[in-house]
Amino acid sequence: MRLGFSTATTGLDYPQAFELAARLGLFLEIPYDLHEMDPRLPPARQLLEMGRAAGVEFTVHLPFVDLNLASLIPDVGKLSLERVRRSLEFAQTLGAYCGVLHTGKVAVRQLLALEMARRHLDTALQALTPLPIPVALENLALSPSDLLQGTDELADVLEAHPEYGFCLDVGHALVEGKEGQTEAYHQRFNGRLIHWHLHDNLGDRDSHLPVGLGRVNWSWVKEKLRDFKGTIALEVTGGLEGVEQSVHLLRSG
């Protein structure tokens, strides 16, 4: 099991995160947004050297804060595309296993707006190819503003863009469709699945609880992870203890 954790949700700084990752044999998922926001954070080459010293590798969550590849406003879409390109260069420098990408939002679910947003998304995804690293599109559908709702709409995009893989976020799926939605995404896209996001919630909101503190069916998840060859990133709160608790549950028999 190639397991890691996101530094975005834990609240750990990089020295703490590298120490924990090295001790538990984990990789780090780097939130590119934070590096855009805070120039004091180490650049990619420095992070790479820190990782080599600690024996820690990486995945990258590509930008999503104020980012919308499907924006109906052309200037917003152009800036979003440029930000993703920069983040892919960052991830390539790190030698990241993969990058995770959000697919965009639409302000109103009106037919013309939806058609235009989907067209803009298709154009952006095509413009990013050839991809310098594997990129996984993540299931969202946490609110009506998320462009892609459910498995059918995500399937349309993945079928149109075979260069991209899929990231199954179990917490998002639970909020979207309650019990059974994670299984539905897995059954539909298992052949494209290259990355998982693991965290828990009570089905009411995307609370990113440590594994085992909510309603995600972890017995089912662990069964599916047993033979999975890709990467798995914890996106849990609770700091060091939240990561340790989650790792223990996932690695236990």
XYZ file of C-alpha atoms in Angstrom, residues 6 27 95 102 106 134 143 174 178 205 213 222:
12
model
C -1.737 15.808 2.784
C 4.723 10.060 1.132
C 9.096 13.778 -9.323
C -10.572 19.636 -9.630
C -20.599 26.778 -12.703
C -0.088 11.415 -14.356
C -22.744 21.423 -3.955
C -20.334 10.015 1.038
C -24.546 8.871 1.204
C -20.454 17.883 5.229
C -14.616 8.631 13.096
C -9.524 -1.647 2.873
